[in-house]
Amino acid sequence: MKITNEEVTSKQHGLKAESNNEILNSLVKETITLNGQLGQIFKNRIDELKPVIEVLRKNNYYFKYPDNECEGMSTRGPIIDYNNNHYFVYSIDEDSVYKVNNFNTDSSEKIHFLNFIKQWDFEKAMNGLNYVLELQERFSEIHKINQIDMRALIDKYS
């Protein structure tokens, strides 16, 4: 029985497709593993910053994102990502992310953290999380200045 060139080409394509599927499956598996590692790094940073976040929340301070492109503010937790229509807030109480509408802040959708990290921008998330320390510093400075002013008023009117 004679094998035609078409049959040889078809078998080669079949083997190539099978090989490519194995490669793709391996790449997808590795991507999931690496994303999980990034998620763990993020969670570890949250654990480190949790006391700071709790103090800011307890005092009803607003969390913002470090750049001026994101105008959103939240008392729920740090803003860890944003786009043209939404910003994303991490809730330490619920280990969840809230997707908040820029145009209607009463409209928010809870997203489980594991679903969020499948499509996140890790750098943006870390920038938003680390900005908590700068907010802490700013609010401390505000209190220091206010206390100086209050002491001056007490001295003046005592």
mmCIF file with all atom_site columns, N, CA and C in Angstrom, residues 76 90-98 110-113:
data_model
loop_
_atom_site.group_PDB
_atom_site.id
_atom_site.type_symbol
_atom_site.label_atom_id
_atom_site.label_alt_id
_atom_site.label_comp_id
_atom_site.label_asym_id
_atom_site.label_entity_id
_atom_site.label_seq_id
_atom_site.pdbx_PDB_ins_code
_atom_site.Cartn_x
_atom_site.Cartn_y
_atom_site.Cartn_z
_atom_site.occupancy
_atom_site.B_iso_or_equiv
_atom_site.pdbx_formal_charge
_atom_site.auth_seq_id
_atom_site.auth_comp_id
_atom_site.auth_asym_id
_atom_site.auth_atom_id
_atom_site.pdbx_PDB_model_num
ATOM 1  N N  . ARG A 1 76  ? -12.979 50.950 53.010 1.00 0.00 ? 76  ARG A N  1
ATOM 2  C CA . ARG A 1 76  ? -12.997 49.493 53.186 1.00 0.00 ? 76  ARG A CA 1
ATOM 3  C C  . ARG A 1 76  ? -11.592 48.912 53.236 1.00 0.00 ? 76  ARG A C  1
ATOM 4  N N  . TYR A 1 90  ? -9.208  46.010 48.138 1.00 0.00 ? 90  TYR A N  1
ATOM 5  C CA . TYR A 1 90  ? -8.986  44.771 48.879 1.00 0.00 ? 90  TYR A CA 1
ATOM 6  C C  . TYR A 1 90  ? -9.584  44.901 50.271 1.00 0.00 ? 90  TYR A C  1
ATOM 7  N N  . SER A 1 91  ? -10.452 43.955 50.633 1.00 0.00 ? 91  SER A N  1
ATOM 8  C CA . SER A 1 91  ? -11.042 43.916 51.968 1.00 0.00 ? 91  SER A CA 1
ATOM 9  C C  . SER A 1 91  ? -10.318 42.863 52.801 1.00 0.00 ? 91  SER A C  1
ATOM 10 N N  . ILE A 1 92  ? -9.604  43.317 53.852 1.00 0.00 ? 92  ILE A N  1
ATOM 11 C CA . ILE A 1 92  ? -8.891  42.356 54.697 1.00 0.00 ? 92  ILE A CA 1
ATOM 12 C C  . ILE A 1 92  ? -9.868  41.520 55.525 1.00 0.00 ? 92  ILE A C  1
ATOM 13 N N  . ASP A 1 93  ? -11.045 42.073 55.789 1.00 0.00 ? 93  ASP A N  1
ATOM 14 C CA . ASP A 1 93  ? -12.033 41.337 56.581 1.00 0.00 ? 93  ASP A CA 1
ATOM 15 C C  . ASP A 1 93  ? -12.552 40.107 55.846 1.00 0.00 ? 93  ASP A C  1
ATOM 16 N N  . GLU A 1 94  ? -12.710 40.240 54.549 1.00 0.00 ? 94  GLU A N  1
ATOM 17 C CA . GLU A 1 94  ? -13.357 39.176 53.780 1.00 0.00 ? 94  GLU A CA 1
ATOM 18 C C  . GLU A 1 94  ? -12.419 38.443 52.835 1.00 0.00 ? 94  GLU A C  1
ATOM 19 N N  . ASP A 1 95  ? -11.143 38.826 52.804 1.00 0.00 ? 95  ASP A N  1
ATOM 20 C CA . ASP A 1 95  ? -10.193 38.249 51.859 1.00 0.00 ? 95  ASP A CA 1
ATOM 21 C C  . ASP A 1 95  ? -10.787 38.262 50.453 1.00 0.00 ? 95  ASP A C  1
ATOM 22 N N  . SER A 1 96  ? -11.372 39.391 50.118 1.00 0.00 ? 96  SER A N  1
ATOM 23 C CA . SER A 1 96  ? -12.008 39.555 48.819 1.00 0.00 ? 96  SER A CA 1
ATOM 24 C C  . SER A 1 96  ? -11.649 40.903 48.237 1.00 0.00 ? 96  SER A C  1
ATOM 25 N N  . VAL A 1 97  ? -11.926 41.011 46.960 1.00 0.00 ? 97  VAL A N  1
ATOM 26 C CA . VAL A 1 97  ? -11.711 42.257 46.248 1.00 0.00 ? 97  VAL A CA 1
ATOM 27 C C  . VAL A 1 97  ? -13.078 42.766 45.826 1.00 0.00 ? 97  VAL A C  1
ATOM 28 N N  . TYR A 1 98  ? -13.266 44.070 45.974 1.00 0.00 ? 98  TYR A N  1
ATOM 29 C CA . TYR A 1 98  ? -14.500 44.699 45.520 1.00 0.00 ? 98  TYR A CA 1
ATOM 30 C C  . TYR A 1 98  ? -14.205 45.519 44.280 1.00 0.00 ? 98  TYR A C  1
ATOM 31 N N  . LYS A 1 110 ? -18.481 42.027 44.635 1.00 0.00 ? 110 LYS A N  1
ATOM 32 C CA . LYS A 1 110 ? -17.477 41.264 45.367 1.00 0.00 ? 110 LYS A CA 1
ATOM 33 C C  . LYS A 1 110 ? -16.880 40.198 44.447 1.00 0.00 ? 110 LYS A C  1
ATOM 34 N N  . ILE A 1 111 ? -15.538 40.171 44.417 1.00 0.00 ? 111 ILE A N  1
ATOM 35 C CA . ILE A 1 111 ? -14.816 39.198 43.602 1.00 0.00 ? 111 ILE A CA 1
ATOM 36 C C  . ILE A 1 111 ? -13.890 38.437 44.536 1.00 0.00 ? 111 ILE A C  1
ATOM 37 N N  . HIS A 1 112 ? -13.935 37.121 44.506 1.00 0.00 ? 112 HIS A N  1
ATOM 38 C CA . HIS A 1 112 ? -13.029 36.345 45.350 1.00 0.00 ? 112 HIS A CA 1
ATOM 39 C C  . HIS A 1 112 ? -11.590 36.620 44.911 1.00 0.00 ? 112 HIS A C  1
ATOM 40 N N  . PHE A 1 113 ? -10.693 36.694 45.868 1.00 0.00 ? 113 PHE A N  1
ATOM 41 C CA . PHE A 1 113 ? -9.298  37.033 45.599 1.00 0.00 ? 113 PHE A CA 1
ATOM 42 C C  . PHE A 1 113 ? -8.685  36.128 44.529 1.00 0.00 ? 113 PHE A C  1
#
